[in-house]
């Protein structure tokens, strides 16, 4: 008998075919999240699961899943996992780091450039037929990106990829992390304290993983320390920014603009965003190219195959479950 697995949401047929070679696959073939009670019910007889960031995996989801050995998230972020509860249940947890670094860094730059040069507003204006002739003093003066200061909060793998791209724009790059990186990882960036990061950045890109410890790490007080000409880019997770405080700052033009790919309470973001002309909004598409989403789904499958064939998954988040007796 093949081990039983759940794939909780529509991914790629080629990945499902590969999983079917080794596993009996219960596939929720819809691009919508299973309600929590159905997720728990479908996990109950499974040996493993491929999950998406829309699935909350906590003690309630795992309560009946006595055979479960691994949950493999198709995302680098795993704030949908209650890692302590998963570990407590003796279940391996994995994510998909690495394969999305460049795509997500590209998206961060797309938002940064769009916000700096007001691309979305200009596009709407042209489509609305408002362009009646070229003007020297046009309505579309933007912010220079070249030779500006790029600040990165959270200089992990994606932050480093964002920093590397800045050299083509002759930018000065500063970053803040709890720990300073080695010179090979800094990609020419300089570590600074949080206050300096906030006050010096012309473009501040947020790339730190979400945890309750960083909830609203960018709120009204932090935005008040930013330059009035600065742009804020959130490509990390909703909840890192206090969206209400950001909306108020954008409304009062206390900063120049923002590029937002992630929000509090997705997809029901604060509708006051829609009335602002100094913010660019995208629907959590940081890693969204076909090639990268396929690489993420394939890596999650690699993790699951390893976990269920007695090997250490390449992206194991809770190695303590491998300690003797902990893993089922
Ligand atoms: C996407 O947001 C991810 O964490 O991979």
Coordinates of C-alpha atoms and ligand atoms in Angstrom, one line a residue:
X1 CA 0.0 0.0 0.0
X2 CA 1.3 3.4 -1.0
X3 CA 1.5 6.1 1.7
X4 CA -1.5 8.5 1.6
X5 CA -1.0 12.2 1.1
X6 CA -3.1 15.3 0.8
X7 CA -2.4 18.1 -1.7
X8 CA -4.6 20.8 -0.3
X9 CA -4.9 23.1 -3.3
X10 CA -4.5 23.0 -7.1
X11 CA -0.8 23.0 -8.1
X12 CA 0.7 21.7 -11.3
X13 CA -0.4 18.4 -13.0
X14 CA 3.2 17.3 -13.6
X15 CA 3.9 17.6 -9.9
X16 CA 0.8 15.6 -9.1
X17 CA 1.8 12.9 -11.6
X18 CA 5.2 12.6 -10.0
X19 CA 3.6 12.3 -6.5
X20 CA 1.2 9.6 -7.7
X21 CA 4.2 7.4 -8.5
X22 CA 4.9 7.0 -4.8
X23 CA 1.8 8.0 -3.1
X24 CA -2.0 7.6 -3.0
X25 CA -2.9 11.2 -3.6
X26 CA -6.0 13.0 -2.2
X27 CA -6.0 16.1 -4.4
X28 CA -8.1 19.1 -3.7
X29 CA -8.0 20.1 -7.3
X30 CA -9.4 23.7 -6.8
X31 CA -7.5 26.9 -6.4
X32 CA -9.3 27.7 -3.2
X33 CA -8.4 26.9 0.4
X34 CA -10.1 24.0 2.1
X35 CA -12.2 25.3 5.1
X36 CA -10.4 24.4 8.4
X37 CA -12.8 21.6 9.3
X38 CA -12.4 19.9 5.9
X39 CA -8.6 20.3 6.0
X40 CA -8.5 18.6 9.4
X41 CA -10.8 15.8 8.2
X42 CA -8.8 15.2 5.1
X43 CA -5.5 15.1 7.0
X44 CA -6.9 12.5 9.5
X45 CA -5.9 9.4 7.4
X46 CA -2.8 10.9 5.7
X47 CA 0.9 10.2 6.0
X48 CA 2.0 13.5 4.5
X49 CA 0.6 16.7 3.0
X50 CA 1.6 19.4 0.6
X51 CA 0.1 22.7 1.9
X52 CA -0.2 26.3 0.7
X53 CA 0.1 29.5 2.6
X54 CA -3.7 29.7 2.8
X55 CA -3.8 26.6 5.0
X56 CA -3.5 27.1 8.8
X57 CA -1.7 24.1 10.2
X58 CA -2.0 24.1 14.0
X59 CA -3.0 21.8 16.8
X60 CA -6.7 21.8 15.7
X61 CA -5.7 20.8 12.1
X62 CA -3.5 18.1 13.4
X63 CA -5.7 16.8 16.2
X64 CA -7.0 13.7 14.3
X65 CA -3.9 13.3 12.1
X66 CA -2.3 10.5 14.0
X67 CA -0.3 9.0 11.0
X68 CA 1.0 12.3 9.7
X69 CA 4.7 12.5 9.3
X70 CA 5.3 15.7 7.2
X71 CA 3.6 18.9 6.1
X72 CA 5.4 20.5 3.2
X73 CA 4.5 24.1 2.5
X74 CA 4.7 25.5 -1.1
X75 CA 6.1 28.8 0.1
X76 CA 9.2 30.2 1.8
X77 CA 7.2 31.9 4.4
X78 CA 5.5 29.5 6.9
X79 CA 3.6 31.8 9.2
X80 CA 0.6 29.6 8.3
X81 CA 2.3 26.9 10.4
X82 CA 2.1 26.8 14.2
X83 CA 5.6 25.3 14.2
X84 CA 5.6 24.5 17.9
X85 CA 2.3 22.6 17.6
X86 CA 3.6 20.7 14.5
X87 CA 6.8 19.8 16.3
X88 CA 4.8 18.8 19.4
X89 CA 2.8 16.4 17.2
X90 CA 6.1 14.8 15.9
X91 CA 5.5 16.0 12.4
X92 CA 8.2 17.3 10.1
X93 CA 7.6 20.8 8.5
X94 CA 9.3 22.1 5.4
X95 CA 9.2 25.2 3.2
X96 CA 10.6 26.2 -0.2
X97 CA 13.5 28.6 0.2
X98 CA 16.0 29.5 -2.5
X99 CA 14.0 28.8 -5.7
X100 CA 12.0 32.0 -5.5
X101 CA 14.8 34.5 -4.5
X102 CA 15.3 36.1 -7.9
X103 CA 11.7 36.2 -8.9
X104 CA 10.7 37.8 -5.7
X105 CA 13.6 40.3 -5.9
X106 CA 12.5 41.2 -9.4
X107 CA 8.9 41.9 -8.1
X108 CA 10.3 44.1 -5.3
X109 CA 12.1 46.1 -8.0
X110 CA 9.0 46.3 -10.1
X111 CA 7.1 47.8 -7.2
X112 CA 10.0 50.1 -6.3
X113 CA 10.3 51.4 -9.9
X114 CA 6.6 51.7 -10.4
X115 CA 6.2 53.7 -7.2
X116 CA 9.2 55.9 -7.9
X117 CA 8.2 56.8 -11.4
X118 CA 4.4 56.7 -10.9
X119 CA 3.9 54.1 -13.6
X120 CA 0.5 52.9 -12.7
X121 CA -1.1 56.3 -12.3
X122 CA 0.5 57.5 -15.6
X123 CA -0.8 54.4 -17.4
X124 CA -4.4 55.0 -16.1
X125 CA -4.2 58.7 -17.1
X126 CA -3.1 57.8 -20.7
X127 CA -5.9 55.2 -21.0
X128 CA -8.4 57.7 -19.7
X129 CA -7.5 59.9 -22.7
X130 CA -6.1 62.7 -20.5
X131 CA -2.9 63.1 -22.4
X132 CA -3.4 66.0 -24.7
X133 CA 0.3 66.8 -25.5
X134 CA 3.8 66.4 -24.3
X135 CA 4.8 68.8 -21.6
X136 CA 8.2 69.7 -20.1
X137 CA 6.5 70.5 -16.7
X138 CA 4.3 67.5 -16.9
X139 CA 2.2 66.2 -14.0
X140 CA 4.4 63.1 -13.7
X141 CA 7.6 64.2 -12.0
X142 CA 8.7 61.1 -10.1
X143 CA 11.6 60.2 -7.8
X144 CA 15.1 59.3 -9.0
X145 CA 16.1 55.7 -8.3
X146 CA 19.7 56.0 -9.5
X147 CA 22.2 57.2 -6.9
X148 CA 19.5 57.0 -4.2
X149 CA 19.8 55.1 -0.9
X150 CA 18.1 51.7 -0.8
X151 CA 17.3 50.3 2.6
X152 CA 16.5 46.7 3.3
X153 CA 14.9 45.5 6.4
X154 CA 15.5 41.7 6.6
X155 CA 18.6 40.9 4.6
X156 CA 18.0 37.2 4.0
X157 CA 18.4 35.4 0.7
X158 CA 15.8 37.6 -1.0
X159 CA 17.1 40.8 0.6
X160 CA 20.5 39.9 -0.8
X161 CA 19.1 39.4 -4.3
X162 CA 17.4 42.8 -4.0
X163 CA 20.7 44.4 -2.9
X164 CA 22.6 42.8 -5.8
X165 CA 20.3 44.4 -8.3
X166 CA 20.9 47.9 -6.9
X167 CA 24.5 48.1 -8.2
X168 CA 23.1 48.7 -11.7
X169 CA 21.4 51.8 -10.4
X170 CA 24.5 53.1 -8.6
X171 CA 22.7 53.1 -5.3
X172 CA 24.0 53.2 -1.8
X173 CA 22.6 50.1 0.0
X174 CA 22.0 49.9 3.8
X175 CA 20.3 47.1 5.7
X176 CA 19.1 46.2 9.1
X177 CA 19.0 42.7 10.5
X178 CA 19.3 41.6 14.1
X179 CA 22.7 40.1 13.1
X180 CA 25.2 41.6 10.8
X181 CA 26.0 39.4 7.8
X182 CA 29.5 38.4 6.6
X183 CA 31.0 40.5 3.8
X184 CA 30.3 37.9 1.1
X185 CA 26.5 38.0 1.9
X186 CA 26.3 41.8 2.3
X187 CA 26.5 42.3 -1.5
X188 CA 28.1 45.7 -0.9
X189 CA 25.4 46.8 1.6
X190 CA 26.2 48.4 5.0
X191 CA 24.6 47.3 8.3
X192 CA 22.9 50.2 10.1
X193 CA 20.7 50.4 13.2
X194 CA 16.9 50.6 12.7
X195 CA 16.8 54.4 13.3
X196 CA 19.4 55.1 10.6
X197 CA 17.7 52.7 8.2
X198 CA 14.4 54.5 8.6
X199 CA 15.9 58.0 8.4
X200 CA 18.3 57.4 5.5
X201 CA 16.4 55.2 3.1
X202 CA 15.0 56.7 -0.1
X203 CA 13.4 53.3 -0.8
X204 CA 12.8 51.0 2.1
X205 CA 12.1 47.4 1.1
X206 CA 10.7 45.0 3.8
X207 CA 11.9 41.4 3.5
X208 CA 11.7 39.9 6.9
X209 CA 9.7 36.8 7.7
X210 CA 6.5 37.4 9.7
X211 CA 6.3 36.4 13.3
X212 CA 4.3 38.0 16.2
X213 CA 7.6 39.6 17.3
X214 CA 7.7 41.8 14.1
X215 CA 3.9 42.6 14.0
X216 CA 3.6 46.2 13.0
X217 CA 7.3 46.7 13.2
X218 CA 6.6 49.5 10.7
X219 CA 3.9 51.6 12.3
X220 CA 3.1 55.3 12.6
X221 CA 6.2 56.1 14.8
X222 CA 8.5 54.4 12.3
X223 CA 6.9 56.0 9.2
X224 CA 7.3 59.3 11.0
X225 CA 11.1 58.8 10.9
X226 CA 11.2 58.3 7.2
X227 CA 12.0 61.0 4.7
X228 CA 9.0 62.8 3.2
X229 CA 10.4 61.8 -0.2
X230 CA 10.7 58.1 0.7
X231 CA 8.9 55.1 -0.7
X232 CA 8.0 52.0 1.3
X233 CA 7.9 48.5 -0.4
X234 CA 6.3 45.6 1.4
X235 CA 7.0 42.3 -0.4
X236 CA 7.3 40.2 2.8
X237 CA 4.0 39.6 4.7
X238 CA 0.9 41.4 5.8
X239 CA 1.1 42.5 9.4
X240 CA 4.7 43.7 9.2
X241 CA 3.3 47.1 8.3
X242 CA 0.5 48.7 10.2
X243 CA -1.6 49.2 7.1
X244 CA -3.9 51.8 8.8
X245 CA -0.9 53.9 9.8
X246 CA 0.6 53.7 6.3
X247 CA -2.7 54.7 4.7
X248 CA -2.8 57.8 7.0
X249 CA 0.8 58.7 6.1
X250 CA 0.1 58.3 2.4
X251 CA -3.0 60.3 2.6
X252 CA -1.2 63.1 4.4
X253 CA 1.8 62.7 2.0
X254 CA 4.1 62.2 4.9
X255 CA 6.0 59.8 2.6
X256 CA 6.1 59.9 -1.2
X257 CA 4.7 56.5 -2.0
X258 CA 4.4 52.8 -1.4
X259 CA 4.4 49.5 -3.3
X260 CA 2.4 46.8 -1.5
X261 CA 2.3 43.2 -2.5
X262 CA 1.1 41.9 0.9
X263 CA -1.5 43.2 3.3
X264 CA -3.2 42.7 6.6
X265 CA -6.2 40.5 6.2
X266 CA -5.6 39.4 2.6
X267 CA -7.5 39.5 0.3
X268 CA -9.9 41.9 2.2
X269 CA -7.3 44.7 2.3
X270 CA -8.3 48.0 3.8
X271 CA -10.4 49.7 1.1
X272 CA -9.0 53.1 1.9
X273 CA -5.9 52.0 -0.1
X274 CA -8.1 52.1 -3.3
X275 CA -8.6 55.9 -3.0
X276 CA -4.9 56.7 -2.9
X277 CA -2.9 57.7 -6.0
X278 CA 0.5 57.3 -4.3
X279 CA 0.4 53.5 -3.7
X280 CA 0.9 50.6 -6.1
X281 CA -1.1 47.5 -5.1
X282 CA -0.4 43.9 -6.3
X283 CA -2.2 40.7 -5.1
X284 CA 0.7 38.8 -3.3
X285 CA 2.5 37.9 -6.6
X286 CA 6.1 38.1 -5.4
X287 CA 7.0 34.6 -6.6
X288 CA 4.4 34.5 -9.4
X289 CA 6.1 33.3 -12.6
X290 CA 5.1 29.9 -13.9
X291 CA 8.7 28.6 -13.7
X292 CA 9.2 29.7 -10.1
X293 CA 5.8 28.4 -8.9
X294 CA 6.6 25.1 -10.6
X295 CA 10.1 25.1 -8.9
X296 CA 8.4 25.7 -5.5
X297 CA 5.8 23.0 -6.0
X298 CA 8.6 20.6 -7.1
X299 CA 10.7 21.4 -4.1
X300 CA 7.8 20.8 -1.8
X301 CA 7.3 17.4 -3.5
X302 CA 11.0 16.6 -3.0
X303 CA 10.6 17.4 0.7
X304 CA 7.6 15.1 1.0
X305 CA 9.2 12.3 -0.9
X306 CA 12.3 12.5 1.3
X307 CA 10.3 12.7 4.5
X308 CA 8.2 9.6 3.6
X309 CA 11.1 7.5 2.4
X310 CA 13.2 7.8 5.6
X311 CA 15.5 10.6 4.3
X312 CA 16.0 14.0 5.8
X313 CA 13.9 16.6 3.8
X314 CA 16.2 19.2 2.3
X315 CA 14.3 22.1 3.8
X316 CA 13.4 20.7 7.2
X317 CA 12.3 23.5 9.6
X318 CA 12.1 21.5 12.8
X319 CA 15.0 19.1 12.9
X320 CA 14.3 18.4 16.6
X321 CA 11.5 16.0 15.4
X322 CA 14.3 13.7 14.1
X323 CA 15.7 13.2 17.5
X324 CA 15.2 9.7 18.7
X325 CA 11.6 8.8 19.2
X326 CA 10.2 12.2 18.3
X327 CA 9.3 11.3 14.7
X328 CA 6.5 8.9 14.0
Ligands
LIG1 C1 5.2 33.7 -0.6 O1 4.7 34.6 -0.1 C2 6.1 32.8 0.1 O2 6.3 32.9 1.3 O3 6.7 31.9 -0.6

